[in-house]
CSV table of C-alpha atoms in Angstrom, one decimal:
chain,number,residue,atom,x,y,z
A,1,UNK,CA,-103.1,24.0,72.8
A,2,UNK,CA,-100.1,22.2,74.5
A,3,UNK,CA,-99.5,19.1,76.6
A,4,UNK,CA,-96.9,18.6,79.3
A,5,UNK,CA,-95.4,15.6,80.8
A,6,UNK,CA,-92.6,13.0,81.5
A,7,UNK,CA,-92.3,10.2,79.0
A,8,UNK,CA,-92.9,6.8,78.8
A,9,UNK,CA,-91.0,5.1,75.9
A,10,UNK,CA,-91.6,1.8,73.9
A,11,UNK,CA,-90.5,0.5,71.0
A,12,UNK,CA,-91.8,-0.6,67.3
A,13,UNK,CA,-95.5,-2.5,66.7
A,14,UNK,CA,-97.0,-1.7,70.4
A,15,UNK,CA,-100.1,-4.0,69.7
A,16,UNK,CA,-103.9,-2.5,70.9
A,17,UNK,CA,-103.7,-5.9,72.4
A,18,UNK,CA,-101.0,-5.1,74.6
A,19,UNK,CA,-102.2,-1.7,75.3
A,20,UNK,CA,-105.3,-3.0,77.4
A,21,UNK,CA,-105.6,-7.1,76.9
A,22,UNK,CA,-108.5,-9.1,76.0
A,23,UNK,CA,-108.3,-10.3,79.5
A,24,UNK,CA,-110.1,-7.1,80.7
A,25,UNK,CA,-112.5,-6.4,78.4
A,26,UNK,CA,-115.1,-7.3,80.0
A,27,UNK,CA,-115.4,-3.8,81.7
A,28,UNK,CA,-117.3,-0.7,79.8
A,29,UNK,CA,-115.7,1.4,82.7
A,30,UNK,CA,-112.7,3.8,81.7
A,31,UNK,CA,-110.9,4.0,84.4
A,32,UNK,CA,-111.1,-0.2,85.0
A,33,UNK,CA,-109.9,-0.2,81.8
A,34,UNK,CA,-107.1,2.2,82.3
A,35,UNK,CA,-106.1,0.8,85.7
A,36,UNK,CA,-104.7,-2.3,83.4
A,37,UNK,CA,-103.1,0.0,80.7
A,38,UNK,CA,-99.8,-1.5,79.3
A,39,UNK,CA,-99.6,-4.4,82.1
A,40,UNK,CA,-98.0,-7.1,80.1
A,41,UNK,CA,-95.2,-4.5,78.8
A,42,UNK,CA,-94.7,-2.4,81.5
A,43,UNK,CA,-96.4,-3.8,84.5
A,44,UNK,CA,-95.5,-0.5,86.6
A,45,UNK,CA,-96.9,2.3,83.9
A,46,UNK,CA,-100.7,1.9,86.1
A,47,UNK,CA,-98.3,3.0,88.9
A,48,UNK,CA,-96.6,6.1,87.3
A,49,UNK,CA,-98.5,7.5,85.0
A,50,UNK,CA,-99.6,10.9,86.2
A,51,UNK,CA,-102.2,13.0,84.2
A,52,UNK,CA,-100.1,15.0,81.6
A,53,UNK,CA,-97.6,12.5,80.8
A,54,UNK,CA,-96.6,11.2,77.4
A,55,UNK,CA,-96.3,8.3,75.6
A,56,UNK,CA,-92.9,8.0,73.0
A,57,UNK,CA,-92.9,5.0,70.9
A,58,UNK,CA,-91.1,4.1,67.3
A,59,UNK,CA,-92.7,2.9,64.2
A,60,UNK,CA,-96.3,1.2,63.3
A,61,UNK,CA,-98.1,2.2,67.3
A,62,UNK,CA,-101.6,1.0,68.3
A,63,UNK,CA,-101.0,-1.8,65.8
A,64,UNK,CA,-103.4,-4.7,66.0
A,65,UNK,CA,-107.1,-5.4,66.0
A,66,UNK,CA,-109.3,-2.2,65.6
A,67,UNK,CA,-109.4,-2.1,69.5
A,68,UNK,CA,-111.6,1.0,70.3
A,69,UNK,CA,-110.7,1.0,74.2
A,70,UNK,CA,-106.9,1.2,73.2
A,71,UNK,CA,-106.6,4.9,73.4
A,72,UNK,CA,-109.3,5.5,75.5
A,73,UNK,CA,-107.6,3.2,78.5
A,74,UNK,CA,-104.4,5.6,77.7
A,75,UNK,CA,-106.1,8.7,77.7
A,76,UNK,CA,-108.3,8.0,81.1
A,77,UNK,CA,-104.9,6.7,82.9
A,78,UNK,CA,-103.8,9.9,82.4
A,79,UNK,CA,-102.0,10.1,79.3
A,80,UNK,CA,-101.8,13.9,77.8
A,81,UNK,CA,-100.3,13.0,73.9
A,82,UNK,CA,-98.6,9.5,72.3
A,83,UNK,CA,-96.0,10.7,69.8
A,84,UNK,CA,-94.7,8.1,67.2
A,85,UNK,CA,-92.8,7.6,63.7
A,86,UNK,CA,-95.6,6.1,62.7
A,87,UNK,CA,-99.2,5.1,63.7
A,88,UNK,CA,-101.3,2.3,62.6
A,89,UNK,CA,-104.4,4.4,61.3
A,90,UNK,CA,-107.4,2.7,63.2
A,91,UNK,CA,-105.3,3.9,66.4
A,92,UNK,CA,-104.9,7.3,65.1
A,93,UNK,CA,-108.5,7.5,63.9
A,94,UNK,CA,-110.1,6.5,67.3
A,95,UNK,CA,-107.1,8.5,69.3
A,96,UNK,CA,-108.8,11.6,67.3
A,97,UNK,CA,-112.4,10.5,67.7
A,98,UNK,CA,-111.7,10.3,71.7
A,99,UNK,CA,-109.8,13.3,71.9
A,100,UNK,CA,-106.4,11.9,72.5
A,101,UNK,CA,-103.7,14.0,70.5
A,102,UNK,CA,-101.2,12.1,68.6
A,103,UNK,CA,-98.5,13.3,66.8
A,104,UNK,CA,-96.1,11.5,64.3
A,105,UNK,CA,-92.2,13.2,64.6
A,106,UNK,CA,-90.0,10.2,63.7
A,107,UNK,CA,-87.0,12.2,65.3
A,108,UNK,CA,-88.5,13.0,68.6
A,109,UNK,CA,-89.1,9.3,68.6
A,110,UNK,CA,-85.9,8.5,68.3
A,111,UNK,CA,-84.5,11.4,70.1
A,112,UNK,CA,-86.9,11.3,73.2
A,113,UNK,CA,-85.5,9.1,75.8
A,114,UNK,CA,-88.0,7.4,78.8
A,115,UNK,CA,-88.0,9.6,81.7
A,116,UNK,CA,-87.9,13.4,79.8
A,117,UNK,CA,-89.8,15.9,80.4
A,118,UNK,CA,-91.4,17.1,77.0
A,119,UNK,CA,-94.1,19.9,75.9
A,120,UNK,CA,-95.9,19.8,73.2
A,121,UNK,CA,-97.3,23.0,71.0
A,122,UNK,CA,-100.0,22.0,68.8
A,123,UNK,CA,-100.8,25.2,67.6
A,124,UNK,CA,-97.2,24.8,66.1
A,125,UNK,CA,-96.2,21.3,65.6
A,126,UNK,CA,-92.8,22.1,68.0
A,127,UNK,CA,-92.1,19.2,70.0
A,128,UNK,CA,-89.5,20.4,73.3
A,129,UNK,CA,-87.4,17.9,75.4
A,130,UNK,CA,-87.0,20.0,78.2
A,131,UNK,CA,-84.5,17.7,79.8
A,132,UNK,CA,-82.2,17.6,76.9
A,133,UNK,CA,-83.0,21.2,75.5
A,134,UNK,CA,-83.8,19.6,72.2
A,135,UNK,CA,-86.9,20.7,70.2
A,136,UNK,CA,-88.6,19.1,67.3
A,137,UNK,CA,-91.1,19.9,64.3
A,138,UNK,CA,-93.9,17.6,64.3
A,139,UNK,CA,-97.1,19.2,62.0
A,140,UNK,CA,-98.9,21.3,63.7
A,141,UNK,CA,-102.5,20.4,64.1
A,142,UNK,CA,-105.4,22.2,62.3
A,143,UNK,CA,-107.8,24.1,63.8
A,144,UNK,CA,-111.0,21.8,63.8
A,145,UNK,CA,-108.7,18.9,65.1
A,146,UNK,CA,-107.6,20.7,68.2
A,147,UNK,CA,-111.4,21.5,68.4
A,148,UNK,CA,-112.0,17.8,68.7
A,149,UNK,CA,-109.8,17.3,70.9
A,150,UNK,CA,-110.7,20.5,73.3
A,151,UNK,CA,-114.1,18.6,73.2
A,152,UNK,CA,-112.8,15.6,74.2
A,153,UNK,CA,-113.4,14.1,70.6
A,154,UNK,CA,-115.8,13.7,68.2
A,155,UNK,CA,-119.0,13.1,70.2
A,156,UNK,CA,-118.5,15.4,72.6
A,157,UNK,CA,-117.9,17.8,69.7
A,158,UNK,CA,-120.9,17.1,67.9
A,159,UNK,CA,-122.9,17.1,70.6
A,160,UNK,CA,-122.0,20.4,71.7
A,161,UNK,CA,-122.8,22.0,68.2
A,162,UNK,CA,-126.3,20.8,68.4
A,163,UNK,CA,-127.0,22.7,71.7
């Protein structure tokens, strides 16, 4: 299983808050929720993001309140993989539970600039910056994980088992 993209890059303690605000909550539609992904940080990511790319950040992402929509907004904008030093756990569990792949590789995410174009193996763990010719090990994700995620998460998953 891989993902492919250009990168978007942000820093340390990227709050679910800031991610999709409580402003626009009041929608129980993905892709309303995704078409105000990252506005107060990065008012022109809604703009660029194209399915397949990837998020970069540093320490602590998807910090917060337990915000459920947080990485579903990401994933429905189009985002392929986040990649971090470090996750807030909530964030990583309901990234896994939606089928987002996340990966924590604290040097990719200081070594991945905005604007690269990465791959991902997650069969492996190898993290490539094709624009700098730089690769990465990140863990490589087990077998029933990358089953969630081919699902497109737990429910999906689970579902699909009972058929």
């Amino acid at each position: 299983m891989r993902a492919a993209g250009h990168v978007f890059k942000y820093g340390d303690n990227v709050d679910t808050d800031v991610i999709i605000p409580a402003r626009y909550l009041n929608s129980f539609d993905a892709k309303e929720l995704a078409s105000h992904a990252m506005v107060d940080i990065d008012p022109d990511f809604v703009k660029k993001v194209q399915p397949g790319d990837i998020i970069v950040a540093n320490k602590n992402f998807g910090c917060g309140s337990s915000r459920e929509h947080a990485p579903l907004c990401l994933k429905t904008a189009g985002v392929s993989c986040i990649i971090a030093e470090t996750f807030a756990r909530i964030f990583y569990r309901n990234a896994i539970n939606i089928g987002l792949p996340i990966i924590e590789c604290p040097e990719a995410a200081k070594g991945i600039e905005a604007g690269d174009e990465v791959e991902v193996d997650f069969d492996s763990g190898k993290i490539y910056d094709r624009t700098k010719g730089t690769e990465y090990q990140g863990q490589a994700f087990p077998e029933f994980m990358q089953k969630l995620i081919a699902a497109g998460g737990l429910v999906n998953y689970t579902n699909s088992k009972k058929k």
